[in-house]
mmCIF file of C-alpha atoms in Angstrom:
data_model
loop_
_atom_site.group_PDB
_atom_site.id
_atom_site.type_symbol
_atom_site.label_atom_id
_atom_site.label_comp_id
_atom_site.label_asym_id
_atom_site.label_seq_id
_atom_site.Cartn_x
_atom_site.Cartn_y
_atom_site.Cartn_z
ATOM 1 C CA MET A 1 0.213 0.215 0.019
ATOM 2 C CA GLU A 2 2.947 2.267 0.615
ATOM 3 C CA GLU A 3 4.365 1.748 -2.748
ATOM 4 C CA ALA A 4 0.766 3.026 -4.232
ATOM 5 C CA GLY A 5 0.923 6.084 -2.161
ATOM 6 C CA VAL A 6 -1.788 4.749 0.290
ATOM 7 C CA GLU A 7 -0.668 7.811 3.633
ATOM 8 C CA ASP A 8 -4.642 7.099 4.938
ATOM 9 C CA THR A 9 -5.735 2.902 5.469
ATOM 10 C CA SER A 10 -8.974 5.018 7.169
ATOM 11 C CA GLY A 11 -10.413 4.668 3.726
ATOM 12 C CA VAL A 12 -9.541 1.622 1.987
ATOM 13 C CA VAL A 13 -11.844 -0.500 -0.152
ATOM 14 C CA TRP A 14 -12.113 -3.407 -1.751
ATOM 15 C CA GLN A 15 -13.139 -3.547 -5.512
ATOM 16 C CA ASP A 16 -14.284 -5.320 -7.573
ATOM 17 C CA GLU A 17 -17.023 -5.378 -10.427
ATOM 18 C CA MET A 18 -20.364 -7.857 -10.663
ATOM 19 C CA ARG A 19 -21.864 -9.125 -14.909
ATOM 20 C CA VAL A 20 -25.550 -9.459 -13.849
ATOM 21 C CA GLY A 21 -28.032 -10.427 -16.085
ATOM 22 C CA LEU A 22 -30.887 -12.996 -17.464
ATOM 23 C CA ILE A 23 -28.548 -16.079 -17.385
ATOM 24 C CA GLY A 24 -30.583 -17.996 -15.674
ATOM 25 C CA GLN A 25 -29.558 -20.865 -13.254
ATOM 26 C CA VAL A 26 -31.885 -23.358 -11.385
ATOM 27 C CA ARG A 27 -31.705 -24.067 -7.756
ATOM 28 C CA ARG A 28 -31.485 -26.990 -5.053
ATOM 29 C CA VAL A 29 -34.888 -27.669 -3.904
ATOM 30 C CA TRP A 30 -35.834 -30.296 -2.028
ATOM 31 C CA VAL A 31 -38.773 -32.983 -3.135
ATOM 32 C CA PRO A 32 -40.012 -36.086 -1.959
ATOM 33 C CA LYS A 33 -37.948 -39.146 -3.963
ATOM 34 C CA GLY A 34 -39.644 -39.967 -6.841
ATOM 35 C CA GLU A 35 -40.697 -36.543 -7.946
ATOM 36 C CA LYS A 36 -39.177 -34.913 -11.138
ATOM 37 C CA ILE A 37 -38.178 -31.418 -10.891
ATOM 38 C CA ARG A 38 -39.410 -29.145 -13.319
ATOM 39 C CA GLN A 39 -37.351 -25.548 -12.400
ATOM 40 C CA ALA A 40 -38.211 -22.524 -15.642
ATOM 41 C CA VAL A 41 -35.348 -20.847 -16.561
ATOM 42 C CA GLU A 42 -34.679 -17.431 -18.652
ATOM 43 C CA VAL A 43 -31.585 -17.651 -21.162
ATOM 44 C CA THR A 44 -31.693 -13.499 -22.251
ATOM 45 C CA TYR A 45 -28.765 -11.970 -23.010
ATOM 46 C CA GLU A 46 -28.790 -9.171 -21.658
ATOM 47 C CA TRP A 47 -26.977 -7.806 -19.043
ATOM 48 C CA THR A 48 -25.533 -4.602 -16.230
ATOM 49 C CA TYR A 49 -22.950 -4.729 -14.128
ATOM 50 C CA LEU A 50 -22.332 -3.693 -10.211
ATOM 51 C CA ASN A 51 -19.414 -1.968 -8.892
ATOM 52 C CA LEU A 52 -19.051 -2.745 -5.112
ATOM 53 C CA ALA A 53 -17.007 -1.583 -2.934
ATOM 54 C CA VAL A 54 -16.156 -2.984 0.679
ATOM 55 C CA ASP A 55 -15.372 -1.591 3.221
ATOM 56 C CA GLY A 56 -14.983 -4.525 5.655
ATOM 57 C CA VAL A 57 -13.350 -3.007 8.617
ATOM 58 C CA GLU A 58 -15.384 0.251 8.762
ATOM 59 C CA GLY A 59 -19.012 -2.451 7.569
ATOM 60 C CA LYS A 60 -19.102 -0.291 4.777
ATOM 61 C CA ILE A 61 -20.179 -1.331 1.094
ATOM 62 C CA TYR A 62 -20.428 1.228 -1.990
ATOM 63 C CA TRP A 63 -22.380 0.628 -5.079
ATOM 64 C CA GLU A 64 -23.204 2.227 -8.587
ATOM 65 C CA TRP A 65 -25.070 0.296 -11.790
ATOM 66 C CA LYS A 66 -22.930 0.715 -14.506
ATOM 67 C CA PRO A 67 -23.506 -0.277 -18.342
ATOM 68 C CA ASP A 68 -19.982 -1.476 -18.905
ATOM 69 C CA MET A 69 -16.424 -2.181 -17.699
ATOM 70 C CA LYS A 70 -15.112 0.621 -19.425
ATOM 71 C CA GLN A 71 -12.572 3.036 -18.413
ATOM 72 C CA GLY A 72 -14.968 5.749 -18.168
ATOM 73 C CA SER A 73 -17.576 4.326 -16.729
ATOM 74 C CA THR A 74 -14.818 3.205 -13.792
ATOM 75 C CA VAL A 75 -13.593 6.743 -13.703
ATOM 76 C CA GLU A 76 -17.212 7.514 -12.848
ATOM 77 C CA PHE A 77 -17.591 4.659 -9.721
ATOM 78 C CA VAL A 78 -14.009 5.971 -8.746
ATOM 79 C CA GLU A 79 -14.507 9.869 -8.700
ATOM 80 C CA SER A 80 -17.564 9.174 -6.448
ATOM 81 C CA LEU A 81 -15.594 6.809 -4.228
ATOM 82 C CA GLU A 82 -13.135 9.678 -4.004
ATOM 83 C CA GLU A 83 -15.805 12.100 -3.001
ATOM 84 C CA GLU A 84 -17.701 9.240 -0.184
ATOM 85 C CA GLY A 85 -13.869 10.016 1.388
ATOM 86 C CA VAL A 86 -12.170 6.412 0.211
ATOM 87 C CA THR A 87 -8.110 6.570 0.323
ATOM 88 C CA GLY A 88 -7.145 3.931 -1.108
ATOM 89 C CA ILE A 89 -8.742 0.850 -3.584
ATOM 90 C CA VAL A 90 -7.860 -2.896 -3.684
ATOM 91 C CA TRP A 91 -8.279 -4.429 -6.671
ATOM 92 C CA ASP A 92 -7.877 -6.907 -9.759
ATOM 93 C CA ARG A 93 -6.326 -6.445 -12.878
ATOM 94 C CA ALA A 94 -8.851 -5.857 -15.229
ATOM 95 C CA PRO A 95 -7.850 -3.718 -18.146
ATOM 96 C CA CYS A 96 -10.115 -0.879 -17.137
ATOM 97 C CA HIS A 97 -8.146 -0.641 -13.667
ATOM 98 C CA ARG A 98 -5.445 -0.244 -15.268
ATOM 99 C CA ALA A 99 -6.310 2.702 -17.390
ATOM 100 C CA LYS A 100 -4.545 6.012 -17.532
ATOM 101 C CA SER A 101 -7.598 7.721 -16.446
ATOM 102 C CA VAL A 102 -8.867 5.649 -13.861
ATOM 103 C CA GLU A 103 -5.137 6.291 -12.721
ATOM 104 C CA ALA A 104 -5.395 10.283 -13.177
ATOM 105 C CA VAL A 105 -8.000 10.480 -10.698
ATOM 106 C CA GLY A 106 -5.586 10.317 -7.888
ATOM 107 C CA VAL A 107 -7.332 7.781 -5.448
ATOM 108 C CA PRO A 108 -4.177 5.187 -4.562
ATOM 109 C CA LEU A 109 -5.048 2.127 -6.295
ATOM 110 C CA VAL A 110 -3.522 -0.900 -4.824
ATOM 111 C CA GLU A 111 -3.183 -4.583 -7.416
ATOM 112 C CA GLN A 112 -3.961 -8.242 -6.265
ATOM 113 C CA PRO A 113 -2.327 -11.121 -8.085
ATOM 114 C CA ALA A 114 -3.830 -12.446 -10.626
ATOM 115 C CA TYR A 115 -6.504 -15.173 -10.986
ATOM 116 C CA SER A 116 -6.629 -14.139 -7.106
ATOM 117 C CA PRO A 117 -10.953 -13.766 -5.820
ATOM 118 C CA GLU A 118 -10.617 -15.013 -2.313
ATOM 119 C CA LEU A 119 -8.468 -11.949 -1.733
ATOM 120 C CA ASN A 120 -10.907 -9.700 -2.297
ATOM 121 C CA PRO A 121 -13.546 -9.288 0.465
ATOM 122 C CA ALA A 122 -16.008 -7.881 -2.504
ATOM 123 C CA GLU A 123 -16.087 -11.873 -4.004
ATOM 124 C CA ARG A 124 -17.866 -12.664 -0.339
ATOM 125 C CA VAL A 125 -20.859 -9.709 -0.991
ATOM 126 C CA PHE A 126 -21.569 -11.087 -4.180
ATOM 127 C CA GLU A 127 -21.622 -15.207 -2.899
ATOM 128 C CA GLU A 128 -24.740 -13.788 -0.204
ATOM 129 C CA ILE A 129 -26.846 -11.791 -3.201
ATOM 130 C CA ARG A 130 -26.511 -14.659 -5.981
ATOM 131 C CA GLY A 131 -27.427 -16.560 -2.886
ATOM 132 C CA GLU A 132 -30.291 -14.726 -2.855
ATOM 133 C CA VAL A 133 -31.334 -14.091 -6.473
ATOM 134 C CA LYS A 134 -30.620 -17.284 -8.694
ATOM 135 C CA GLY A 135 -33.594 -19.825 -9.276
ATOM 136 C CA GLU A 136 -35.944 -16.583 -9.649
ATOM 137 C CA VAL A 137 -37.310 -16.057 -13.384
ATOM 138 C CA TYR A 138 -37.298 -12.009 -14.264
ATOM 139 C CA GLY A 139 -37.935 -11.491 -17.273
ATOM 140 C CA GLU A 140 -36.995 -7.946 -17.042
ATOM 141 C CA LEU A 141 -33.377 -6.530 -16.207
ATOM 142 C CA GLU A 142 -34.501 -3.799 -14.226
ATOM 143 C CA LYS A 143 -36.617 -6.866 -11.726
ATOM 144 C CA LYS A 144 -33.419 -8.440 -11.231
ATOM 145 C CA GLU A 145 -31.534 -5.385 -10.884
ATOM 146 C CA GLU A 146 -34.462 -4.217 -8.009
ATOM 147 C CA ALA A 147 -33.966 -7.453 -6.185
ATOM 148 C CA VAL A 148 -29.738 -7.110 -5.700
ATOM 149 C CA GLU A 149 -30.981 -3.300 -5.017
ATOM 150 C CA ARG A 150 -33.232 -4.904 -1.623
ATOM 151 C CA VAL A 151 -30.055 -7.047 -1.222
ATOM 152 C CA LEU A 152 -27.641 -4.006 -0.944
ATOM 153 C CA GLU A 153 -29.864 -1.744 0.898
ATOM 154 C CA ARG A 154 -30.317 -4.937 3.484
ATOM 155 C CA LEU A 155 -26.099 -5.339 3.817
ATOM 156 C CA ALA A 156 -25.501 -1.485 3.822
ATOM 157 C CA ALA A 157 -28.233 -1.203 6.865
ATOM 158 C CA ASP A 158 -26.190 -3.948 9.217
ATOM 159 C CA PRO A 159 -22.155 -3.343 9.718
ATOM 160 C CA GLU A 160 -21.848 -6.331 11.466
ATOM 161 C CA LYS A 161 -23.175 -8.357 9.118
ATOM 162 C CA ILE A 162 -20.869 -6.616 6.576
ATOM 163 C CA GLU A 163 -17.264 -6.704 9.175
ATOM 164 C CA SER A 164 -17.911 -10.416 9.329
ATOM 165 C CA LEU A 165 -18.457 -11.413 5.614
ATOM 166 C CA THR A 166 -15.349 -8.703 5.010
ATOM 167 C CA GLY A 167 -13.504 -7.399 7.718
ATOM 168 C CA TRP A 168 -10.953 -10.779 7.555
ATOM 169 C CA ASP A 169 -8.095 -10.968 10.042
ATOM 170 C CA TRP A 170 -4.679 -10.626 7.934
ATOM 171 C CA ILE A 171 -7.065 -6.929 6.475
ATOM 172 C CA ARG A 172 -7.613 -6.207 9.996
ATOM 173 C CA GLU A 173 -4.608 -6.491 11.184
ATOM 174 C CA ASN A 174 -2.605 -4.703 7.976
ATOM 175 C CA ILE A 175 -4.935 -1.913 8.628
ATOM 176 C CA GLU A 176 -3.993 -2.169 11.565
ATOM 177 C CA HIS A 177 -0.415 -1.552 12.075
ATOM 178 C CA PHE A 178 0.025 0.437 9.458
ATOM 179 C CA PRO A 179 2.588 1.916 8.054
ATOM 180 C CA LEU A 180 4.754 -1.053 8.756
ATOM 181 C CA GLU A 181 7.238 -1.273 10.802
ATOM 182 C CA GLN A 182 10.817 -1.201 9.345
ATOM 183 C CA VAL A 183 12.793 -4.556 11.322
ATOM 184 C CA ALA A 184 16.217 -3.943 12.403
ATOM 185 C CA SER A 185 18.684 -6.193 10.584
#
């Protein structure tokens, strides 16, 4: 974080995007033995993107809906996070995250190792969302977005839930002990 220019860790967030669309999934259900299961599944190639930032130490989440993952949309989200007092963003190496226009916003950006979603606590929030919205036929993208929005609002109103999902010990320890003290050799 020091290399990226983070000076104050009290506003560091982990950020990621989730594509929300109308490609349905079946849900596991209990039925009596021998009974056939019939589930409706929609297959419509229409989607939008949920940009989510998580502060697991404070129990806060920030989100915006964007039509794509292009750098313009990413710049808008980073600017809104800066207005909220975010002092650093930890995220993956998606092409839109590495654009010069995103760096120009001025919020320190920390890249996670490639192919390591297990290091990003935003993924835990996505799991919660998916668990509540999958298995339904929405018919319209707006209806699915509303369902996701209800989950997000409920989670945002419960900082303790966000902390339990995303306030991992290794994050808390590193935030608490920042900047790292140099060990004399």
